[in-house]
Coordinates of C-alpha atoms and ligand atoms in Angstrom, one line a residue:
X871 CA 51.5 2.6 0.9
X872 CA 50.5 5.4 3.4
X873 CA 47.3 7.7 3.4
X874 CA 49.6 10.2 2.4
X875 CA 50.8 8.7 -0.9
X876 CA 47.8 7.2 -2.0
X877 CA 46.3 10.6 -2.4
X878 CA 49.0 12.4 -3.9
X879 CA 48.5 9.6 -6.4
X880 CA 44.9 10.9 -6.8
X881 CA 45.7 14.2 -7.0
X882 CA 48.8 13.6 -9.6
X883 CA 45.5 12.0 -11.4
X884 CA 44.6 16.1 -12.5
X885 CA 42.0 18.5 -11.3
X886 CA 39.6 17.0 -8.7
X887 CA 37.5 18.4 -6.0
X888 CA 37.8 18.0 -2.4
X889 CA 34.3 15.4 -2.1
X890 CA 36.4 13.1 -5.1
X891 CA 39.4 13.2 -3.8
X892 CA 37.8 11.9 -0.1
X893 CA 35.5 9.7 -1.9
X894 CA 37.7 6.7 -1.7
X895 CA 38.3 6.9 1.7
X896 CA 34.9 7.2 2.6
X897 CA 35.3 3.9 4.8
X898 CA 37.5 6.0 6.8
X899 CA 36.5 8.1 10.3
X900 CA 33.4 8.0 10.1
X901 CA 31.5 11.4 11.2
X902 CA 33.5 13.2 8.0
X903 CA 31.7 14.3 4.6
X904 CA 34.1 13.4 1.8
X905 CA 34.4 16.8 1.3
X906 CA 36.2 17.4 4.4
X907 CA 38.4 14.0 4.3
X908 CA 39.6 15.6 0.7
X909 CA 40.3 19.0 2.1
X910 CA 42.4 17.0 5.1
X911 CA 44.4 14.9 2.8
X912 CA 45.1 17.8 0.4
X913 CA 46.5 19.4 2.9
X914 CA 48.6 16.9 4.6
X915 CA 50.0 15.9 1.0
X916 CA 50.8 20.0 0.6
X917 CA 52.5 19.8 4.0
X918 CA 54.4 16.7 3.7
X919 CA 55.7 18.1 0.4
X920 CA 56.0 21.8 1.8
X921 CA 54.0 22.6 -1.8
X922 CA 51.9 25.5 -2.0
X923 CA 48.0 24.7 -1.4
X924 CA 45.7 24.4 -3.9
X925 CA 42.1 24.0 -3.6
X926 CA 39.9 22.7 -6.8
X927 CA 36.4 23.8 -7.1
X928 CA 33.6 21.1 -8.2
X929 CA 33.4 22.9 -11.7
X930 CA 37.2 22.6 -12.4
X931 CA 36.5 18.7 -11.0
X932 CA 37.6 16.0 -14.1
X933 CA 36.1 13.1 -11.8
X934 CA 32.4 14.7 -11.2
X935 CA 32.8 17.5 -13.7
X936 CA 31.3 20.1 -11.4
X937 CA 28.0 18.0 -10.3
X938 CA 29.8 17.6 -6.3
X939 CA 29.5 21.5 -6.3
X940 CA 25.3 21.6 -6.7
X941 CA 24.2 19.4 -3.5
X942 CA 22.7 22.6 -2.2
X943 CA 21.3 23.7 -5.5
X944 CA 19.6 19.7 -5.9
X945 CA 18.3 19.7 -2.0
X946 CA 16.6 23.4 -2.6
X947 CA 15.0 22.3 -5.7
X948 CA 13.6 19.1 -4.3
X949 CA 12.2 21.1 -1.0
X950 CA 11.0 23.8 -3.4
X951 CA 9.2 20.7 -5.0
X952 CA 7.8 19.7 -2.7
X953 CA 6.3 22.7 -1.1
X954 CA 2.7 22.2 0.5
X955 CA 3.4 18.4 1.0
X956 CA 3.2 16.8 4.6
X957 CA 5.9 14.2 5.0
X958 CA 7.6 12.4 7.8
X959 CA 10.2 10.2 5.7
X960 CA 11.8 11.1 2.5
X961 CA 15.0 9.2 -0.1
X962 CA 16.7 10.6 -3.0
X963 CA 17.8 8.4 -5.9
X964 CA 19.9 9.5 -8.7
X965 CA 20.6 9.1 -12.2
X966 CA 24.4 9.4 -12.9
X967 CA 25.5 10.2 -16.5
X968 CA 27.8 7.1 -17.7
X969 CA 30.2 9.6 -18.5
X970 CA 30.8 10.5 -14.4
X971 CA 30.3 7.1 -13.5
X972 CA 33.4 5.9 -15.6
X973 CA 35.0 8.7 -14.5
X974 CA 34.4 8.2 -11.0
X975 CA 36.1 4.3 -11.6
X976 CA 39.0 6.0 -14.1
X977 CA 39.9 8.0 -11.3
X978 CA 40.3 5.0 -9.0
X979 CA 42.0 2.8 -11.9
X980 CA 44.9 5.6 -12.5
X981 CA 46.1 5.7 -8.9
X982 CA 46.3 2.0 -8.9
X983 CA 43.0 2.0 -6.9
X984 CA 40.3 -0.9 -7.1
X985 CA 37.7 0.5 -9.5
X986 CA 35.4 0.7 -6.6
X987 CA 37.0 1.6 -3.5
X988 CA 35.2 3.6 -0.9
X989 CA 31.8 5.5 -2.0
X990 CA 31.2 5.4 -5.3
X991 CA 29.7 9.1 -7.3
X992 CA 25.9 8.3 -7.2
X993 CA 25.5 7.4 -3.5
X994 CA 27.8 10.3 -2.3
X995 CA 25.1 12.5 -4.5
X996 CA 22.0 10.6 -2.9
X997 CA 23.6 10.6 0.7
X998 CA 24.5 14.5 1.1
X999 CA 21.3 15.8 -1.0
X1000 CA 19.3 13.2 1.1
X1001 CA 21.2 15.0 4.1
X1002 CA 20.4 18.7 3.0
X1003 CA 16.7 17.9 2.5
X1004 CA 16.2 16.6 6.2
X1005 CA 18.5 19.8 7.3
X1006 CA 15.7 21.9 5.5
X1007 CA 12.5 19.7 6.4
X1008 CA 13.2 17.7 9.3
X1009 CA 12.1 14.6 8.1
X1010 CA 14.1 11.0 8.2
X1011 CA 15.6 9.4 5.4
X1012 CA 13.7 5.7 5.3
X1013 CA 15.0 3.5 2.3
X1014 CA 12.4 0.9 2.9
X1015 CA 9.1 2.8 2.4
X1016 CA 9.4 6.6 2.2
X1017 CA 6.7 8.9 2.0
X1018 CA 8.1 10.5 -0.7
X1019 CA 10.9 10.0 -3.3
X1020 CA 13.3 12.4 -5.5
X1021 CA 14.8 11.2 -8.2
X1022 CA 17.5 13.2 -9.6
X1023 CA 18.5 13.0 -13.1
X1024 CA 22.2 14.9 -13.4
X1025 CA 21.9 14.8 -17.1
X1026 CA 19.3 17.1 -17.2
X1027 CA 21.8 20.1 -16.1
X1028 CA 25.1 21.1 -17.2
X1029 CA 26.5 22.6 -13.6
X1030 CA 29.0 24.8 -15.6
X1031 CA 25.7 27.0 -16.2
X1032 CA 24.7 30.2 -14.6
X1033 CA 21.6 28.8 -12.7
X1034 CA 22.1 24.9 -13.6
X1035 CA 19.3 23.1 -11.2
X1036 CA 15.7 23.9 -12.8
X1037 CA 12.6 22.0 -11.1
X1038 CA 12.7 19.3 -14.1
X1039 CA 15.8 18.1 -12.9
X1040 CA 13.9 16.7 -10.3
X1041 CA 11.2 14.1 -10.2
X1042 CA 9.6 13.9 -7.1
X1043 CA 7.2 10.8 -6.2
X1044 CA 4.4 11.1 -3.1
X1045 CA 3.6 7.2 -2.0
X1046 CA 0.5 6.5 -1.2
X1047 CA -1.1 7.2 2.2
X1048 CA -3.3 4.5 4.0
X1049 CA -6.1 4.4 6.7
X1050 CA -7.3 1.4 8.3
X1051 CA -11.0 0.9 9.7
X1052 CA -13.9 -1.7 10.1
X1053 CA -17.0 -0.9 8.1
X1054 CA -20.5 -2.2 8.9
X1055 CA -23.1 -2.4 6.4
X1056 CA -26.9 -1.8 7.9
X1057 CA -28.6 -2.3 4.6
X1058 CA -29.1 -4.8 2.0
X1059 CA -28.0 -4.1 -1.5
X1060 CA -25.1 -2.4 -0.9
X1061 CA -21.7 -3.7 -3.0
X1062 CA -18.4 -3.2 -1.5
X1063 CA -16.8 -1.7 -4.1
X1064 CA -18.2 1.0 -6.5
X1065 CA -20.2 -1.2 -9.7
X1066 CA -20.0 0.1 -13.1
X1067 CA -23.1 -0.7 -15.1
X1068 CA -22.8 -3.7 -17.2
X1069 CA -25.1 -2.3 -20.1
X1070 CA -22.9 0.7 -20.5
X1071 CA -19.9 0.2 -19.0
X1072 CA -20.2 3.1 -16.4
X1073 CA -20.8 5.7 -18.7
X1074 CA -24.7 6.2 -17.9
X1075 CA -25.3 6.6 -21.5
X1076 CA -26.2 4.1 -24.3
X1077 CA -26.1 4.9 -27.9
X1078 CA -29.6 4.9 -29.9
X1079 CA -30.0 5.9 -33.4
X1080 CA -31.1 9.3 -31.8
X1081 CA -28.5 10.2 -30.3
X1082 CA -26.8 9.4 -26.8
X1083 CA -29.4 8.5 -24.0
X1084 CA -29.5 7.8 -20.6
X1085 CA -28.8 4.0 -19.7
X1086 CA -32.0 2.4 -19.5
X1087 CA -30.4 0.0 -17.1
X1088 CA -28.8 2.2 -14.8
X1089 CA -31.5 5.2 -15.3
X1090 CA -28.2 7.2 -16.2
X1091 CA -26.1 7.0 -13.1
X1092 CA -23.5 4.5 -14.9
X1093 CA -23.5 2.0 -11.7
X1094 CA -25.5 -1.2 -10.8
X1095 CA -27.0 0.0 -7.2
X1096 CA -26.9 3.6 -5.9
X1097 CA -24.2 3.7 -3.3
X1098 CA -21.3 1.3 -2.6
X1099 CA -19.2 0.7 1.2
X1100 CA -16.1 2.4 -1.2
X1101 CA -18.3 5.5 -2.7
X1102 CA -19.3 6.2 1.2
X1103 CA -15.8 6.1 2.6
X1104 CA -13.8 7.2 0.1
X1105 CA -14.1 10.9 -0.5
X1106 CA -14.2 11.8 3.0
X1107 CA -10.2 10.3 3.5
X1108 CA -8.9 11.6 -0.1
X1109 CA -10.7 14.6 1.0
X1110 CA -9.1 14.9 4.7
X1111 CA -5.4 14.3 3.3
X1112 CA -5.9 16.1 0.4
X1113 CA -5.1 13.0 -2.3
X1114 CA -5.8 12.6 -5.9
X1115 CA -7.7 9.3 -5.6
X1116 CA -8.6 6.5 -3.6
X1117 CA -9.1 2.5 -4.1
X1118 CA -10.5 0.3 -1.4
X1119 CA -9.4 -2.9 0.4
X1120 CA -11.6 -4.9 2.0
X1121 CA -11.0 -8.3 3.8
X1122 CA -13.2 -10.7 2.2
X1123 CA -16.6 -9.5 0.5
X1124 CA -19.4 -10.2 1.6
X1125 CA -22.8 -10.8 -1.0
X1126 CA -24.5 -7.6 -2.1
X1127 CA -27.3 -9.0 -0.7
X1128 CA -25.5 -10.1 2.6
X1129 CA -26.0 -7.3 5.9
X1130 CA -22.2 -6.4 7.5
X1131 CA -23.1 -6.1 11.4
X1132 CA -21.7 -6.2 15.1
X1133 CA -17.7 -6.1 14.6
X1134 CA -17.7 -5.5 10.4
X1135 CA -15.0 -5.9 8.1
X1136 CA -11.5 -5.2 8.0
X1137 CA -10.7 -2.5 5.3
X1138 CA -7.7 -0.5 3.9
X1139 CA -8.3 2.7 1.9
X1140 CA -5.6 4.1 -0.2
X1141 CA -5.4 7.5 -0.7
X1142 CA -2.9 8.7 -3.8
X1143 CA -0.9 11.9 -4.0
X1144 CA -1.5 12.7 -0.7
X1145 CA -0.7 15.9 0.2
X1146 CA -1.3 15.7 4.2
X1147 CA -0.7 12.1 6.1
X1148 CA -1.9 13.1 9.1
X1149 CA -5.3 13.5 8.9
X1150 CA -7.9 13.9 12.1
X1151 CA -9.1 10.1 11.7
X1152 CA -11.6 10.6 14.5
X1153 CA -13.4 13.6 12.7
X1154 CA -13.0 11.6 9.2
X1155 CA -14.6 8.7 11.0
X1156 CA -18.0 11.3 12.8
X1157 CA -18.1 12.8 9.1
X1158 CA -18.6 9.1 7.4
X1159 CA -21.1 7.8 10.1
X1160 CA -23.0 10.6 9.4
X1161 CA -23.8 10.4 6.1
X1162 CA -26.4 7.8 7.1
X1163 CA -27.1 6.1 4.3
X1164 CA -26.2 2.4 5.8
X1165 CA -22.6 2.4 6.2
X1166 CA -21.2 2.9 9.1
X1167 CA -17.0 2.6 10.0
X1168 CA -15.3 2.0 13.4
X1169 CA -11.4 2.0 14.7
X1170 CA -10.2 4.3 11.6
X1171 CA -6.9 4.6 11.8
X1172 CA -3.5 5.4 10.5
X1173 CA -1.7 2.5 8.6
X1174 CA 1.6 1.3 6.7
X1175 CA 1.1 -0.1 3.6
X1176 CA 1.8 -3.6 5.0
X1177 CA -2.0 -3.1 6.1
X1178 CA -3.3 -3.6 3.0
X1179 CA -1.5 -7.0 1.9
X1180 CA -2.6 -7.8 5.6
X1181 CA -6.3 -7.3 5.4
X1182 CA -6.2 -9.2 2.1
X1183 CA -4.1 -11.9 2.7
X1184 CA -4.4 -12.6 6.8
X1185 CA -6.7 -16.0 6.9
X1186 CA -9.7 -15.0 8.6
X1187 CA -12.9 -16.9 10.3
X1188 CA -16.2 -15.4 9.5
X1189 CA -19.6 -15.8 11.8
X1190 CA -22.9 -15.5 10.0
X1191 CA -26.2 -15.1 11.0
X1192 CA -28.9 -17.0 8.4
X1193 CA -32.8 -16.7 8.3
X1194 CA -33.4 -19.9 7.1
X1195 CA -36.9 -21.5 5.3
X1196 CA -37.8 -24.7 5.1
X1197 CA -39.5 -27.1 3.0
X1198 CA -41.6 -28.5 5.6
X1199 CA -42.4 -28.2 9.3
X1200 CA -39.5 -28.7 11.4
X1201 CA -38.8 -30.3 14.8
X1202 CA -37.4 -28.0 17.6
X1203 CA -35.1 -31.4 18.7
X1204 CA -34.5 -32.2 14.9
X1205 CA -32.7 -29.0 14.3
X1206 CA -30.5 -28.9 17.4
X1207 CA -29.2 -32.9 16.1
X1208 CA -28.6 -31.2 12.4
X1209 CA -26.5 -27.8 14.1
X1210 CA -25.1 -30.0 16.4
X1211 CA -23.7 -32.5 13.9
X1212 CA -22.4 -30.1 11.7
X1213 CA -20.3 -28.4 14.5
X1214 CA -16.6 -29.2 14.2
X1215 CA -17.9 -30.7 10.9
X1216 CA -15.2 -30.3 7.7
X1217 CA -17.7 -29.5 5.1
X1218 CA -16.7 -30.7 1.4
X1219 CA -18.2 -28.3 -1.1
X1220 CA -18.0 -27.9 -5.2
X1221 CA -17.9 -25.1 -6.9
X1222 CA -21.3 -23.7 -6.0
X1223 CA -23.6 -22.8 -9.1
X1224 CA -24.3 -19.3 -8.7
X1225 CA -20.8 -18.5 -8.1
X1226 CA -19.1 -17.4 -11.2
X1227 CA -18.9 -19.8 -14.1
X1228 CA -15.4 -18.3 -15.3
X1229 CA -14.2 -19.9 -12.0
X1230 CA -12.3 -22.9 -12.3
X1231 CA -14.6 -25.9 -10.7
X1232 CA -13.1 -27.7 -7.6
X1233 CA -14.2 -28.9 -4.1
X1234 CA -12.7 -27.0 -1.5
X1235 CA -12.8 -28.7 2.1
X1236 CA -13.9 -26.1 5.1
X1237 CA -14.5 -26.1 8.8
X1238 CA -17.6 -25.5 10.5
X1239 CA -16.2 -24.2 14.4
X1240 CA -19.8 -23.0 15.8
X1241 CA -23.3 -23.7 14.6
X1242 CA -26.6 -22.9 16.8
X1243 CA -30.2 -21.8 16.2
X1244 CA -33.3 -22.2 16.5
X1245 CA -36.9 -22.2 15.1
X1246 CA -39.0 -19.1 15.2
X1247 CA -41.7 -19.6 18.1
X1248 CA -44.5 -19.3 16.2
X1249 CA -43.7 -20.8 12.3
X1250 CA -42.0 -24.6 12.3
X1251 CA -40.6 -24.2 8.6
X1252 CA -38.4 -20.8 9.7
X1253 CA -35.7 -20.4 12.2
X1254 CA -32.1 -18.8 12.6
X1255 CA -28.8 -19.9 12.1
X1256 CA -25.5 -18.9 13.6
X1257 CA -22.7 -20.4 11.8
X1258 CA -19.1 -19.7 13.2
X1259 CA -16.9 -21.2 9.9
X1260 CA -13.3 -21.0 8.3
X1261 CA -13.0 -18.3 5.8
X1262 CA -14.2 -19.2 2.4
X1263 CA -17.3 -21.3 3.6
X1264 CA -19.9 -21.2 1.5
X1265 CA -23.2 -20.7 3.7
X1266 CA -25.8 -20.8 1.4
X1267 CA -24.7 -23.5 0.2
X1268 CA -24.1 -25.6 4.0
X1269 CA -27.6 -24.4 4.8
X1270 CA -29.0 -25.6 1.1
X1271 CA -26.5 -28.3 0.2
X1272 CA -26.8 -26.7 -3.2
X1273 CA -28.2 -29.5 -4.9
X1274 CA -25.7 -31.9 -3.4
X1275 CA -22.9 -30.2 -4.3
X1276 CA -22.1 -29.4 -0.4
X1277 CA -21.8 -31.9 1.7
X1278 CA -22.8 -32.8 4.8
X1279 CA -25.2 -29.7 4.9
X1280 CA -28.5 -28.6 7.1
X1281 CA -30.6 -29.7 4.2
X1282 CA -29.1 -33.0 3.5
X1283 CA -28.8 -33.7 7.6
X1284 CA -32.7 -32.9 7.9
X1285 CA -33.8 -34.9 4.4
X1286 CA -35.8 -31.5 3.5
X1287 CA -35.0 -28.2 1.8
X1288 CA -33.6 -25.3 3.3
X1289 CA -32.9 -22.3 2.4
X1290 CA -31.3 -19.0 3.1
X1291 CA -33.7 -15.9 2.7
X1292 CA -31.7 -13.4 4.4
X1293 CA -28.1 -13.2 5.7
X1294 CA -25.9 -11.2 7.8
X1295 CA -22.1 -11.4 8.6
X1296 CA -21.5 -10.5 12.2
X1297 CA -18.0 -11.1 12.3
X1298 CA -14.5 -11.1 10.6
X1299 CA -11.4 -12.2 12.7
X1300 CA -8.3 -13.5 12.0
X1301 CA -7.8 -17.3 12.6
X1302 CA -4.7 -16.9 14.3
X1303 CA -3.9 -13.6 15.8
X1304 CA -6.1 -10.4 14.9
X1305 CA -6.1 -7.9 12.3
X1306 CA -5.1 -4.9 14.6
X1307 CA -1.8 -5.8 15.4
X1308 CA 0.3 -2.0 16.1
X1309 CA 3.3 -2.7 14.1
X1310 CA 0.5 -2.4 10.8
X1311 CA -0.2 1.3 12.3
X1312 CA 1.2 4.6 11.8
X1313 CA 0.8 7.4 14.7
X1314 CA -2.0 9.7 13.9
Ligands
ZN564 ZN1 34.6 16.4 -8.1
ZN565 ZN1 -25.9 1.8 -17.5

């Protein structure tokens, strides 16, 4: 059958409009809309049968029952939307009524067509909407991970209507914006993430037979210590892209108790609803740093949202930096044997006590790559520790041997206790290959 007879067995199907009739065909010359591969066979089927031509407009359409004539109408709406929103990469989905979708395969079925030859209805829709909005913005359709999404839902207009596309045909999604950054934590006490009070659950209030009163436990503020890494950072990057919310990432945590020096931690923030993506990261960064309260960030910038699966998944070494107390004076010669022993040592540790009893028990096997140190020059029982380890060592626990329950550790290697009084994480890197790799960055 030629191209010629195949649509005048379309057209003898009854009333359809130019983008249905070229629908079918869509695998054909690429570079045409639909609309225009319709109007083209329409008229070669009126000239090879010397008929008079006859257009049919979208509304007079039995296939897409007037829908193919609002693509304009759909893209306004969405841009109209989406007014006062920064975004660089968009899609449009849509939600066809059954009703067009069967029609859209009847069609096909009556002209001896397969029932899904060329485009079918709801891509067409998503492909020359999607089309109209970049005409009118300028941004790039991107079906993996789009700054934004519309979804349109057909069945929420009838386009025989005066004014059929309203904003609530639309649904229009903003995905979540992310920056990337190392924090370092000066201070002791200071969790990661925001704490809610355990006594009150975050509410800063308690309930006495008085009345509601502050928390006792909290004195009111609803969290277990004053600041947190995430109630430092946070509002200044919702802030500076203009989001609803934020929730951290971090790589790793380390104690509440535990300093974060030198090259800090990996983190991700996510900022939702953003309405800018762009942000000045170097300004966000100045503004955090000087808020001074013992958080400090580095190397903010830009990031996909592969950066937060990254920063929470990539297998990272950690170095530490232990004050460490004895049970007894300590040789100088001693504790170089112990560090040097435990270097390259694989270090077999159960569940430590103080870690969580809801934990499953097990003994996990880790790596010691680096330890060194020293005694402090004028007190035998007190020295420092540098321990270079795979991620998920426990050093308390190497340094105290936890009872047993780590083994070989300094403790057990010097037959006295030891303990960790203070302790500082100087580094997080990634075994393998670092953490700031560019494809996990967006341009700022
Ligand atoms: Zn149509
Ligand atoms: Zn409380």
């Amino acid at each position: 059958m030629t191209i010629t007879e195949e649509a005048r067995r379309l057209i003898e199907t009854g009333p359809v409009c130019d983008s249905c009739l070229g629908r079918p065909f869509a695998a054909r010359s690429f570079g045409l809309t639909n609309g225009e591969r319709g109007r083209a066979l329409r008229t070669t089927v009126a000239l090879a049968d010397d008929e008079p031509y006859e257009s049919t407009a979208p509304i007079d359409c039995w296939v897409c029952e007037g829908y193919c004539g609002t693509f304009d109408a759909l893209a306004e709406t969405i841009v109209a939307e989406l007014e006062g929103v920064r975004f660089d990469s968009y899609q449009v989905g849509t939600k066809v009524p059954p009703l067009v979708e069967e029609n859209d395969r009847l069609f096909r079925e009556d002209a001896g067509f397969e029932p899904d030859v060329g485009e079918l209805f709801k891509r067409e829709v998503n492909r020359e909407v999607g089309r109209r909005v970049g005409g009118l913005t300028g941004a790039e359709v991107s079906f993996d991970r789009p700054d934004v999404l519309a979804v349109i839902d057909l069945s929420g207009f009838d386009p025989l209507a005066e004014e059929p596309v309203t904003s609530h045909v639309v649904d229009v999604q903003i995905n979540p914006a992310f920056v990337y950054g190392r924090y370092r934590k000066l201070k002791r006490d200071i969790p990661q993430t925001e704490w809610p009070c355990r006594e009150c659950g975050g509410s800063g209030r308690q309930l006495e037979p008085t009345g509601e009163e502050p928390c006792e436990h909290c004195d009111g503020t609803g969290y277990m210590y004053p600041t947190s890494v995430e109630q430092v950072v946070r509002p200044h990057v919702v802030e500076a892209m203009d989001g609803e919310e934020g929730t951290f990432h971090g790589a790793g945590r380390e104690d509440v108790d535990a300093r974060m020096l030198e090259g800090g931690r990996p983190f991700v923030l996510e900022v939702k609803r953003p309405q800018k993506r762009r942000p000045d990261v170097a300004a966000i960064q100045a503004a955090i740093n000087e808020t001074g309260n013992g958080v400090e960030v580095d190397g903010l910038r830009l990031a996909t949202y592969e950066m937060v699966e990254r920063v929470k998944e990539l297998e990272a070494s950690k170095r530490y930096r232990a004050e460490v107390e004895f049970g007894e004076p300590i040789e100088e010669a001693a504790l170089q044997a112990a560090l040097e022993r435990l270097e390259g040592a694989t270090i077999e540790q159960y569940t430590p006590q103080r870690v969580d009893h809801r934990r499953a028990s097990l003994t996990r096997t880790r790596t010691v790559y680096e330890a060194t140190g020293s005694l402090d020059a004028d007190d035998p029982t007190t020295g420092t520790v540098d321990i270079h380890g795979a991620g998920g060592l426990y050093i308390k626990e190497l340094i105290s041997s936890d009872d047993g329950r780590t083994e070989p550790s300094l403790a057990g290697i010097l037959g006295t206790k030891a303990v960790v009084t203070a302790l500082d994480v100087l580094a997080v890197e990634g075994e393998d290959e670092p953490f700031e790799s560019e494809e996990f960055f967006r341009e700022s």
